[in-house]
């Protein structure tokens, strides 16, 4: 089953938005669900372009997929904690976009959880700023939304 | 060269050149299901509050794939009301209790889409009022495709401790016949249960976790007989 083909003929080339080309094994590439269908039709000359994914993010994604322990859940937890520990909020956001676009196995969950911790217990304005969300409600519409779920806003500090 | 989304690539290049001074709207680039996924890790009231971020966010929480009702994690005024409520059954249900029970139905009513995973973490007083049963029944009857159900009863401040399970005046957890049949995974923690009927037709239940449970031998036999793939 395991053919020992030379890595260059068997690997998949991925091009990031900042122009770097990465060669990854099919086993790694297949865990990025978005590009999975493209892998089947590709040969060694194919280069798959990844919008929304910068070289830094792809490096981290590959690091995750290659490094994640296969066995014990506790080992996975420790590995994941270490993986997100040194990421700045900016890096996290970029990675969230990249991971969300590529639909990377396991990483979507980890990124969502990590981002949730950053916005938990924060004000609406803080979260808007965090995500770069522009409030497109008119004051009347926003008031109506608050009214609809008034209980959830009851007694919440505005900052 | 294969390029699935040329237009997208152009746009992100422009933003890259703009630098990070101007924060681009992240949520335009993150798929809605990933944003909903983030919300599943937040307390429910906070997830619902995210609806006023912008029009796009308004309905995101309604599509989450997991809901956890956790009385203690709710905002303060409400959780305090719940903790302090009197527990004289049915006759003198306090205003707060009523408000919360109705709230749960409202929340479930506003949530649409599938709900594969549902968890209730409640104070033991909810057992006296029969709320846990009715919420579970409501959710399982109105939703198809609930895969995972988790129920946990919490004691406040070690009150009663381990004797809790053996107290006669605490109602046993009971559900209607066959209610669990769609489930693939069920977890129950800290209950006195009397509901073998609920397990009738559990053809898919692969995981059953019972922790701190008081039940008769007859009931555990019935459960095991019904759950063929366990």
mmCIF file of C-alpha atoms in Angstrom:
data_model
loop_
_atom_site.group_PDB
_atom_site.id
_atom_site.type_symbol
_atom_site.label_atom_id
_atom_site.label_comp_id
_atom_site.label_asym_id
_atom_site.label_seq_id
_atom_site.Cartn_x
_atom_site.Cartn_y
_atom_site.Cartn_z
ATOM 1 C CA UNK A 1 0.000 0.000 0.000
ATOM 2 C CA UNK A 2 2.662 2.488 1.009
ATOM 3 C CA UNK A 3 4.404 3.339 -2.211
ATOM 4 C CA UNK A 4 7.785 4.889 -1.784
ATOM 5 C CA UNK A 5 7.435 7.453 -4.487
ATOM 6 C CA UNK A 6 9.857 10.334 -4.429
ATOM 7 C CA UNK A 7 8.398 13.193 -2.397
ATOM 8 C CA UNK A 8 8.525 15.667 -5.248
ATOM 9 C CA UNK A 9 6.338 13.619 -7.556
ATOM 10 C CA UNK A 10 3.836 12.806 -4.844
ATOM 11 C CA UNK A 11 3.570 16.033 -2.928
ATOM 12 C CA UNK A 12 0.983 18.747 -3.381
ATOM 13 C CA UNK A 13 2.039 22.314 -4.054
ATOM 14 C CA UNK A 14 0.141 25.034 -2.263
ATOM 15 C CA UNK A 15 0.631 28.706 -3.027
ATOM 16 C CA UNK A 16 -0.144 31.225 -0.331
ATOM 17 C CA UNK A 17 -1.559 34.670 -0.922
ATOM 18 C CA UNK A 18 1.859 36.227 -0.326
ATOM 19 C CA UNK A 19 3.366 34.097 -3.070
ATOM 20 C CA UNK A 20 5.189 31.353 -1.203
ATOM 21 C CA UNK A 21 4.914 27.784 -2.421
ATOM 22 C CA UNK A 22 4.691 24.927 0.071
ATOM 23 C CA UNK A 23 5.020 21.260 -0.792
ATOM 24 C CA UNK A 24 3.004 19.025 1.488
ATOM 25 C CA UNK A 25 2.242 15.336 1.525
ATOM 26 C CA UNK A 26 -1.212 14.180 0.384
ATOM 27 C CA UNK A 27 -1.890 12.937 3.934
ATOM 28 C CA UNK A 28 -1.510 16.488 5.234
ATOM 29 C CA UNK A 29 -3.292 18.176 2.317
ATOM 30 C CA UNK A 30 -6.241 15.809 2.617
ATOM 31 C CA UNK A 31 -7.001 17.157 6.068
ATOM 32 C CA UNK A 32 -7.776 20.525 4.521
ATOM 33 C CA UNK A 33 -11.287 19.689 3.392
ATOM 34 C CA UNK A 34 -11.633 22.632 1.015
ATOM 35 C CA UNK A 35 -8.785 21.527 -1.226
ATOM 36 C CA UNK A 36 -9.535 17.811 -0.960
ATOM 37 C CA UNK A 37 -11.502 17.645 -4.235
ATOM 38 C CA UNK A 38 -8.690 19.478 -6.039
ATOM 39 C CA UNK A 39 -6.064 17.019 -4.906
ATOM 40 C CA UNK A 40 -7.602 14.104 -6.796
ATOM 41 C CA UNK A 41 -7.351 15.899 -10.125
ATOM 42 C CA UNK A 42 -3.908 17.316 -9.565
ATOM 43 C CA UNK A 43 -0.539 16.092 -10.768
ATOM 44 C CA UNK A 44 2.941 17.160 -9.806
ATOM 45 C CA UNK A 45 2.750 20.312 -11.914
ATOM 46 C CA UNK A 46 -0.428 21.557 -10.263
ATOM 47 C CA UNK A 47 -0.179 24.463 -7.910
ATOM 48 C CA UNK A 48 -3.217 25.135 -5.760
ATOM 49 C CA UNK A 49 -3.645 28.803 -4.898
ATOM 50 C CA UNK A 50 -4.952 29.619 -1.468
ATOM 51 C CA UNK A 51 -6.645 32.986 -1.140
ATOM 52 C CA UNK A 52 -6.902 34.191 2.457
ATOM 53 C CA UNK A 53 -3.983 32.055 3.602
ATOM 54 C CA UNK A 54 -0.599 33.684 4.227
ATOM 55 C CA UNK A 55 2.668 31.786 4.540
ATOM 56 C CA UNK A 56 2.734 32.239 8.307
ATOM 57 C CA UNK A 57 -0.713 30.698 8.659
ATOM 58 C CA UNK A 58 0.035 27.763 6.396
ATOM 59 C CA UNK A 59 3.225 27.098 8.344
ATOM 60 C CA UNK A 60 1.217 26.951 11.559
ATOM 61 C CA UNK A 61 -1.449 24.729 9.996
ATOM 62 C CA UNK A 62 1.165 22.269 8.767
ATOM 63 C CA UNK A 63 2.861 22.390 12.157
ATOM 64 C CA UNK A 64 -0.451 21.479 13.765
ATOM 65 C CA UNK A 65 -1.318 18.662 11.387
ATOM 66 C CA UNK A 66 2.143 17.124 11.591
ATOM 67 C CA UNK A 67 2.585 17.568 15.310
ATOM 68 C CA UNK A 68 -0.797 16.559 16.702
ATOM 69 C CA UNK A 69 -0.422 13.362 18.737
ATOM 70 C CA UNK A 70 -2.574 10.527 17.465
ATOM 71 C CA UNK A 71 -3.318 8.865 20.771
ATOM 72 C CA UNK A 72 -4.262 9.975 24.281
ATOM 73 C CA UNK A 73 -6.693 12.925 24.632
ATOM 74 C CA UNK A 74 -4.532 14.401 27.392
ATOM 75 C CA UNK A 75 -1.547 14.534 25.037
ATOM 76 C CA UNK A 76 -3.723 16.256 22.424
ATOM 77 C CA UNK A 77 -4.894 18.820 24.991
ATOM 78 C CA UNK A 78 -1.334 19.599 26.043
ATOM 79 C CA UNK A 79 -0.230 19.898 22.423
ATOM 80 C CA UNK A 80 -3.150 22.199 21.563
ATOM 81 C CA UNK A 81 -2.592 24.406 24.608
ATOM 82 C CA UNK A 82 1.043 24.816 23.591
ATOM 83 C CA UNK A 83 0.051 25.485 19.985
ATOM 84 C CA UNK A 84 -2.170 28.489 20.786
ATOM 85 C CA UNK A 85 -0.109 29.794 23.704
ATOM 86 C CA UNK A 86 2.233 32.048 21.775
ATOM 87 C CA UNK A 87 -0.207 33.311 19.188
ATOM 88 C CA UNK A 88 -1.025 37.012 19.358
ATOM 89 C CA UNK A 89 -4.666 38.039 18.880
ATOM 90 C CA UNK A 90 -3.774 39.304 15.398
ATOM 91 C CA UNK A 91 -2.157 36.002 14.476
ATOM 92 C CA UNK A 92 -5.134 34.142 15.882
ATOM 93 C CA UNK A 93 -7.553 36.113 13.753
ATOM 94 C CA UNK A 94 -5.537 35.472 10.618
ATOM 95 C CA UNK A 95 -5.346 31.820 11.469
ATOM 96 C CA UNK A 96 -9.089 31.689 12.081
ATOM 97 C CA UNK A 97 -9.689 33.017 8.573
ATOM 98 C CA UNK A 98 -7.199 30.564 7.055
ATOM 99 C CA UNK A 99 -8.517 27.592 8.997
ATOM 100 C CA UNK A 100 -12.137 28.531 8.310
ATOM 101 C CA UNK A 101 -11.391 28.791 4.609
ATOM 102 C CA UNK A 102 -9.425 25.540 4.375
ATOM 103 C CA UNK A 103 -11.689 23.659 6.818
ATOM 104 C CA UNK A 104 -8.790 22.050 8.595
ATOM 105 C CA UNK A 105 -9.652 18.957 10.612
ATOM 106 C CA UNK A 106 -9.612 19.634 14.347
ATOM 107 C CA UNK A 107 -8.184 23.125 14.012
ATOM 108 C CA UNK A 108 -11.575 24.752 13.399
ATOM 109 C CA UNK A 109 -12.643 23.569 16.814
ATOM 110 C CA UNK A 110 -9.468 24.703 18.514
ATOM 111 C CA UNK A 111 -9.503 28.133 16.870
ATOM 112 C CA UNK A 112 -13.190 28.695 17.672
ATOM 113 C CA UNK A 113 -12.605 27.782 21.292
ATOM 114 C CA UNK A 114 -9.542 30.007 21.573
ATOM 115 C CA UNK A 115 -11.269 32.989 19.991
ATOM 116 C CA UNK A 116 -14.301 32.464 22.244
ATOM 117 C CA UNK A 117 -12.051 32.798 25.287
ATOM 118 C CA UNK A 118 -10.773 36.132 23.988
ATOM 119 C CA UNK A 119 -14.241 37.626 23.581
ATOM 120 C CA UNK A 120 -15.898 36.054 26.616
ATOM 121 C CA UNK A 121 -17.140 38.626 29.115
ATOM 122 C CA UNK A 122 -16.305 41.532 26.859
ATOM 123 C CA UNK A 123 -18.487 44.473 25.901
ATOM 124 C CA UNK A 124 -20.305 44.698 22.609
ATOM 125 C CA UNK A 125 -17.961 47.465 21.484
ATOM 126 C CA UNK A 126 -14.908 45.389 22.350
ATOM 127 C CA UNK A 127 -16.162 42.427 20.348
ATOM 128 C CA UNK A 128 -17.087 44.670 17.414
ATOM 129 C CA UNK A 129 -13.568 46.057 17.414
ATOM 130 C CA UNK A 130 -12.037 42.609 17.814
ATOM 131 C CA UNK A 131 -13.752 41.297 14.703
ATOM 132 C CA UNK A 132 -13.740 44.628 12.843
ATOM 133 C CA UNK A 133 -17.518 44.498 12.693
ATOM 134 C CA UNK A 134 -19.239 47.639 11.475
ATOM 135 C CA UNK A 135 -22.516 48.204 13.247
ATOM 136 C CA UNK A 136 -25.001 48.434 10.391
ATOM 137 C CA UNK A 137 -28.080 48.673 12.579
ATOM 138 C CA UNK A 138 -29.950 51.926 12.846
ATOM 139 C CA UNK A 139 -30.410 52.950 16.498
ATOM 140 C CA UNK A 140 -34.035 51.894 16.234
ATOM 141 C CA UNK A 141 -33.127 48.463 14.859
ATOM 142 C CA UNK A 142 -30.523 47.895 17.534
ATOM 143 C CA UNK A 143 -33.007 48.848 20.232
ATOM 144 C CA UNK A 144 -35.465 46.380 18.748
ATOM 145 C CA UNK A 145 -32.857 43.594 18.893
ATOM 146 C CA UNK A 146 -32.112 44.349 22.509
ATOM 147 C CA UNK A 147 -35.803 44.355 23.231
ATOM 148 C CA UNK A 148 -36.298 40.978 21.607
ATOM 149 C CA UNK A 149 -33.924 39.307 24.035
ATOM 150 C CA UNK A 150 -34.174 41.841 26.818
ATOM 151 C CA UNK A 151 -33.371 39.263 29.500
ATOM 152 C CA UNK A 152 -29.907 38.706 28.076
ATOM 153 C CA UNK A 153 -29.061 42.394 28.439
ATOM 154 C CA UNK A 154 -30.623 42.886 31.820
ATOM 155 C CA UNK A 155 -28.010 44.045 34.308
ATOM 156 C CA UNK A 156 -25.073 43.734 31.924
ATOM 157 C CA UNK A 157 -22.434 46.440 32.286
ATOM 158 C CA UNK A 158 -21.882 48.316 29.072
ATOM 159 C CA UNK A 159 -18.104 48.108 29.432
ATOM 160 C CA UNK B 1 -2.352 26.845 -12.417
ATOM 161 C CA UNK B 2 -5.556 26.135 -10.632
ATOM 162 C CA UNK B 3 -7.175 29.020 -8.912
ATOM 163 C CA UNK B 4 -10.546 28.383 -7.296
ATOM 164 C CA UNK B 5 -11.330 31.929 -6.317
ATOM 165 C CA UNK B 6 -9.384 34.508 -8.225
ATOM 166 C CA UNK B 7 -11.500 37.424 -7.137
ATOM 167 C CA UNK B 8 -11.093 36.625 -3.496
ATOM 168 C CA UNK B 9 -7.366 36.506 -3.885
ATOM 169 C CA UNK B 10 -7.271 39.984 -5.355
ATOM 170 C CA UNK B 11 -9.280 41.410 -2.539
ATOM 171 C CA UNK B 12 -7.166 39.911 0.165
ATOM 172 C CA UNK B 13 -4.027 41.244 -1.501
ATOM 173 C CA UNK B 14 -5.419 44.736 -1.350
ATOM 174 C CA UNK B 15 -6.157 44.316 2.305
ATOM 175 C CA UNK B 16 -2.741 42.901 2.944
ATOM 176 C CA UNK B 17 -1.163 45.998 1.444
ATOM 177 C CA UNK B 18 -3.355 48.241 3.518
ATOM 178 C CA UNK B 19 -1.619 46.933 6.562
ATOM 179 C CA UNK B 20 -3.241 46.216 9.862
ATOM 180 C CA UNK B 21 -4.029 49.806 10.885
ATOM 181 C CA UNK B 22 -7.452 49.483 9.410
ATOM 182 C CA UNK B 23 -8.980 46.273 10.712
ATOM 183 C CA UNK B 24 -10.816 44.535 7.899
ATOM 184 C CA UNK B 25 -14.156 43.017 8.812
ATOM 185 C CA UNK B 26 -12.973 39.602 9.841
ATOM 186 C CA UNK B 27 -16.429 38.195 9.844
ATOM 187 C CA UNK B 28 -16.775 38.767 6.112
ATOM 188 C CA UNK B 29 -14.012 36.243 5.587
ATOM 189 C CA UNK B 30 -14.873 33.692 8.200
ATOM 190 C CA UNK B 31 -17.689 31.352 7.156
ATOM 191 C CA UNK B 32 -20.912 31.730 9.134
ATOM 192 C CA UNK B 33 -20.738 28.178 10.450
ATOM 193 C CA UNK B 34 -17.321 28.872 11.960
ATOM 194 C CA UNK B 35 -18.666 32.018 13.629
ATOM 195 C CA UNK B 36 -21.597 30.033 15.021
ATOM 196 C CA UNK B 37 -19.082 27.490 16.220
ATOM 197 C CA UNK B 38 -17.306 30.194 18.232
ATOM 198 C CA UNK B 39 -20.610 31.020 19.909
ATOM 199 C CA UNK B 40 -21.039 27.443 21.150
ATOM 200 C CA UNK B 41 -18.089 28.035 23.476
ATOM 201 C CA UNK B 42 -19.723 31.073 25.106
ATOM 202 C CA UNK B 43 -22.356 31.165 27.833
ATOM 203 C CA UNK B 44 -25.777 31.185 26.206
ATOM 204 C CA UNK B 45 -26.756 34.718 27.181
ATOM 205 C CA UNK B 46 -23.491 35.988 25.778
ATOM 206 C CA UNK B 47 -23.994 34.107 22.521
ATOM 207 C CA UNK B 48 -27.440 35.685 22.226
ATOM 208 C CA UNK B 49 -26.019 39.139 22.961
ATOM 209 C CA UNK B 50 -23.718 38.769 19.958
ATOM 210 C CA UNK B 51 -26.850 39.323 17.875
ATOM 211 C CA UNK B 52 -26.533 43.073 18.228
ATOM 212 C CA UNK B 53 -23.020 43.255 16.762
ATOM 213 C CA UNK B 54 -24.381 43.703 13.268
ATOM 214 C CA UNK B 55 -27.066 42.432 10.912
ATOM 215 C CA UNK B 56 -24.922 39.504 9.890
ATOM 216 C CA UNK B 57 -24.548 38.411 13.509
ATOM 217 C CA UNK B 58 -28.205 38.829 14.345
ATOM 218 C CA UNK B 59 -29.150 35.255 13.610
ATOM 219 C CA UNK B 60 -25.843 33.461 14.040
ATOM 220 C CA UNK B 61 -26.613 32.065 17.493
ATOM 221 C CA UNK B 62 -29.825 30.560 16.171
ATOM 222 C CA UNK B 63 -27.798 28.190 14.045
ATOM 223 C CA UNK B 64 -25.399 26.900 16.641
ATOM 224 C CA UNK B 65 -24.988 23.160 16.748
ATOM 225 C CA UNK B 66 -24.706 22.958 20.505
ATOM 226 C CA UNK B 67 -26.604 24.634 23.315
ATOM 227 C CA UNK B 68 -25.720 24.479 26.955
ATOM 228 C CA UNK B 69 -28.263 25.667 29.482
ATOM 229 C CA UNK B 70 -26.288 26.485 32.558
ATOM 230 C CA UNK B 71 -28.128 28.319 35.293
ATOM 231 C CA UNK B 72 -24.935 29.326 37.027
ATOM 232 C CA UNK B 73 -23.296 30.773 33.968
ATOM 233 C CA UNK B 74 -26.164 33.053 33.140
ATOM 234 C CA UNK B 75 -25.970 36.738 33.895
ATOM 235 C CA UNK B 76 -26.035 37.650 37.541
ATOM 236 C CA UNK B 77 -29.522 38.955 38.258
ATOM 237 C CA UNK B 78 -31.049 35.846 36.775
ATOM 238 C CA UNK B 79 -28.717 33.298 38.314
ATOM 239 C CA UNK B 80 -29.056 34.892 41.746
ATOM 240 C CA UNK B 81 -32.781 34.729 41.453
ATOM 241 C CA UNK B 82 -32.580 31.063 40.606
ATOM 242 C CA UNK B 83 -30.210 30.154 43.387
ATOM 243 C CA UNK B 84 -32.269 31.942 45.994
ATOM 244 C CA UNK B 85 -35.665 30.763 44.882
ATOM 245 C CA UNK B 86 -37.937 28.948 47.238
ATOM 246 C CA UNK B 87 -38.692 25.380 46.420
ATOM 247 C CA UNK B 88 -42.189 24.795 47.701
ATOM 248 C CA UNK B 89 -43.334 22.651 44.789
ATOM 249 C CA UNK B 90 -45.874 23.845 42.249
ATOM 250 C CA UNK B 91 -48.163 25.941 44.454
ATOM 251 C CA UNK B 92 -45.810 28.765 45.212
ATOM 252 C CA UNK B 93 -43.466 28.866 42.300
ATOM 253 C CA UNK B 94 -41.542 32.086 42.539
ATOM 254 C CA UNK B 95 -41.609 34.615 39.806
ATOM 255 C CA UNK B 96 -37.967 33.991 38.994
ATOM 256 C CA UNK B 97 -38.419 30.292 38.500
ATOM 257 C CA UNK B 98 -41.305 30.852 36.184
ATOM 258 C CA UNK B 99 -39.402 33.412 34.283
ATOM 259 C CA UNK B 100 -36.487 31.094 33.706
ATOM 260 C CA UNK B 101 -38.585 28.108 32.701
ATOM 261 C CA UNK B 102 -40.439 30.203 30.149
ATOM 262 C CA UNK B 103 -37.200 31.678 28.984
ATOM 263 C CA UNK B 104 -35.838 28.258 28.118
ATOM 264 C CA UNK B 105 -38.819 27.610 25.861
ATOM 265 C CA UNK B 106 -38.408 31.003 24.252
ATOM 266 C CA UNK B 107 -34.734 30.377 23.588
ATOM 267 C CA UNK B 108 -35.423 26.979 22.068
ATOM 268 C CA UNK B 109 -38.215 28.460 20.013
ATOM 269 C CA UNK B 110 -35.914 31.138 18.595
ATOM 270 C CA UNK B 111 -33.158 28.674 17.785
ATOM 271 C CA UNK B 112 -33.616 27.075 14.407
ATOM 272 C CA UNK B 113 -31.752 24.518 12.429
ATOM 273 C CA UNK B 114 -30.484 21.241 13.745
ATOM 274 C CA UNK B 115 -29.279 20.904 17.266
ATOM 275 C CA UNK B 116 -27.028 17.851 17.354
ATOM 276 C CA UNK B 117 -25.813 18.503 20.862
ATOM 277 C CA UNK B 118 -27.682 19.708 23.934
ATOM 278 C CA UNK B 119 -26.588 19.981 27.538
ATOM 279 C CA UNK B 120 -28.450 21.047 30.659
ATOM 280 C CA UNK B 121 -26.613 21.868 33.834
ATOM 281 C CA UNK B 122 -29.100 22.805 36.492
ATOM 282 C CA UNK B 123 -29.552 23.315 40.207
ATOM 283 C CA UNK B 124 -31.383 20.575 42.065
ATOM 284 C CA UNK B 125 -34.373 22.816 42.659
ATOM 285 C CA UNK B 126 -35.258 22.427 38.997
ATOM 286 C CA UNK B 127 -36.013 18.780 39.731
ATOM 287 C CA UNK B 128 -38.688 19.722 42.225
ATOM 288 C CA UNK B 129 -40.457 21.795 39.648
ATOM 289 C CA UNK B 130 -40.247 19.131 36.960
ATOM 290 C CA UNK B 131 -38.461 21.549 34.663
ATOM 291 C CA UNK B 132 -35.669 19.262 33.574
ATOM 292 C CA UNK B 133 -38.073 16.653 32.319
ATOM 293 C CA UNK B 134 -40.186 19.109 30.402
ATOM 294 C CA UNK B 135 -37.195 20.824 28.761
ATOM 295 C CA UNK B 136 -35.704 17.552 27.645
ATOM 296 C CA UNK B 137 -39.041 16.323 26.332
ATOM 297 C CA UNK B 138 -39.623 19.597 24.545
ATOM 298 C CA UNK B 139 -36.264 19.599 22.838
ATOM 299 C CA UNK B 140 -36.295 15.932 21.856
ATOM 300 C CA UNK B 141 -39.831 16.139 20.534
ATOM 301 C CA UNK B 142 -39.452 19.352 18.558
ATOM 302 C CA UNK B 143 -36.008 18.668 17.082
ATOM 303 C CA UNK B 144 -34.917 15.943 14.834
ATOM 304 C CA UNK B 145 -31.347 14.839 14.933
ATOM 305 C CA UNK B 146 -30.407 15.476 18.547
ATOM 306 C CA UNK B 147 -27.412 13.179 18.795
ATOM 307 C CA UNK B 148 -25.895 14.023 22.081
ATOM 308 C CA UNK B 149 -27.671 14.810 25.321
ATOM 309 C CA UNK B 150 -26.020 15.620 28.601
ATOM 310 C CA UNK B 151 -27.828 16.271 31.889
ATOM 311 C CA UNK B 152 -26.175 17.257 35.103
ATOM 312 C CA UNK B 153 -27.693 18.195 38.421
ATOM 313 C CA UNK B 154 -25.659 20.532 40.578
ATOM 314 C CA UNK B 155 -25.899 20.862 44.324
ATOM 315 C CA UNK B 156 -25.263 24.297 45.740
ATOM 316 C CA UNK B 157 -22.476 24.512 48.284
ATOM 317 C CA UNK B 158 -22.314 20.847 49.162
ATOM 318 C CA UNK B 159 -25.838 21.036 50.489
ATOM 319 C CA UNK B 160 -26.951 17.508 51.330
ATOM 320 C CA UNK B 161 -23.864 16.074 49.682
ATOM 321 C CA UNK B 162 -23.974 12.435 48.752
ATOM 322 C CA UNK B 163 -27.236 11.899 50.596
ATOM 323 C CA UNK B 164 -28.917 13.826 47.872
ATOM 324 C CA UNK B 165 -29.393 10.754 45.732
ATOM 325 C CA UNK B 166 -31.156 8.881 48.496
ATOM 326 C CA UNK B 167 -33.584 11.529 49.643
ATOM 327 C CA UNK B 168 -37.174 10.500 49.161
ATOM 328 C CA UNK B 169 -38.606 13.936 48.619
ATOM 329 C CA UNK B 170 -36.455 14.635 45.571
ATOM 330 C CA UNK B 171 -38.325 13.476 42.501
ATOM 331 C CA UNK B 172 -36.787 10.715 40.429
ATOM 332 C CA UNK B 173 -35.930 11.612 36.875
ATOM 333 C CA UNK B 174 -38.530 10.140 34.590
ATOM 334 C CA UNK B 175 -39.217 10.527 30.895
ATOM 335 C CA UNK B 176 -41.847 9.360 28.468
ATOM 336 C CA UNK B 177 -41.534 6.105 26.575
ATOM 337 C CA UNK B 178 -39.012 5.968 23.754
ATOM 338 C CA UNK B 179 -37.916 9.582 24.172
ATOM 339 C CA UNK B 180 -34.216 8.725 23.871
ATOM 340 C CA UNK B 181 -34.480 6.722 20.685
ATOM 341 C CA UNK B 182 -32.709 9.194 18.387
ATOM 342 C CA UNK B 183 -29.721 9.633 20.681
ATOM 343 C CA UNK B 184 -26.224 8.389 19.958
ATOM 344 C CA UNK B 185 -24.758 9.564 23.219
ATOM 345 C CA UNK B 186 -26.293 10.212 26.618
ATOM 346 C CA UNK B 187 -24.760 11.429 29.831
ATOM 347 C CA UNK B 188 -26.497 11.762 33.213
ATOM 348 C CA UNK B 189 -24.791 12.959 36.361
ATOM 349 C CA UNK B 190 -26.202 13.111 39.871
ATOM 350 C CA UNK B 191 -29.702 11.726 39.573
ATOM 351 C CA UNK B 192 -32.068 9.270 41.051
ATOM 352 C CA UNK B 193 -33.524 7.734 37.918
ATOM 353 C CA UNK B 194 -36.565 5.700 37.196
ATOM 354 C CA UNK B 195 -36.895 5.798 33.472
ATOM 355 C CA UNK B 196 -36.214 2.489 31.753
ATOM 356 C CA UNK B 197 -39.157 3.240 29.471
ATOM 357 C CA UNK B 198 -37.342 6.190 27.996
ATOM 358 C CA UNK B 199 -34.756 3.796 26.566
ATOM 359 C CA UNK B 200 -37.244 1.788 24.520
ATOM 360 C CA UNK B 201 -36.046 1.672 20.908
ATOM 361 C CA UNK B 202 -32.570 3.072 21.545
ATOM 362 C CA UNK B 203 -31.062 1.469 18.488
ATOM 363 C CA UNK B 204 -28.285 3.994 18.053
ATOM 364 C CA UNK B 205 -27.121 4.674 21.561
ATOM 365 C CA UNK B 206 -23.414 3.915 21.558
ATOM 366 C CA UNK B 207 -22.302 5.895 24.575
ATOM 367 C CA UNK B 208 -24.061 5.936 27.912
ATOM 368 C CA UNK B 209 -22.363 7.636 30.797
ATOM 369 C CA UNK B 210 -23.991 7.400 34.214
ATOM 370 C CA UNK B 211 -22.240 9.110 37.083
ATOM 371 C CA UNK B 212 -23.481 9.333 40.673
ATOM 372 C CA UNK B 213 -26.732 7.636 39.819
ATOM 373 C CA UNK B 214 -29.154 5.891 42.098
ATOM 374 C CA UNK B 215 -31.227 3.285 40.279
ATOM 375 C CA UNK B 216 -32.746 -0.127 40.813
ATOM 376 C CA UNK B 217 -31.140 -3.281 39.326
ATOM 377 C CA UNK B 218 -34.287 -3.892 37.359
ATOM 378 C CA UNK B 219 -33.917 -0.545 35.639
ATOM 379 C CA UNK B 220 -30.323 -1.044 34.621
ATOM 380 C CA UNK B 221 -31.293 -4.432 33.172
ATOM 381 C CA UNK B 222 -34.083 -2.860 31.179
ATOM 382 C CA UNK B 223 -31.761 -0.170 29.883
ATOM 383 C CA UNK B 224 -29.176 -2.696 28.757
ATOM 384 C CA UNK B 225 -31.801 -4.848 27.070
ATOM 385 C CA UNK B 226 -33.097 -1.911 25.072
ATOM 386 C CA UNK B 227 -29.788 -0.454 24.008
ATOM 387 C CA UNK B 228 -28.683 -3.057 21.518
ATOM 388 C CA UNK B 229 -25.471 -1.441 20.306
ATOM 389 C CA UNK B 230 -24.224 -0.313 23.673
#
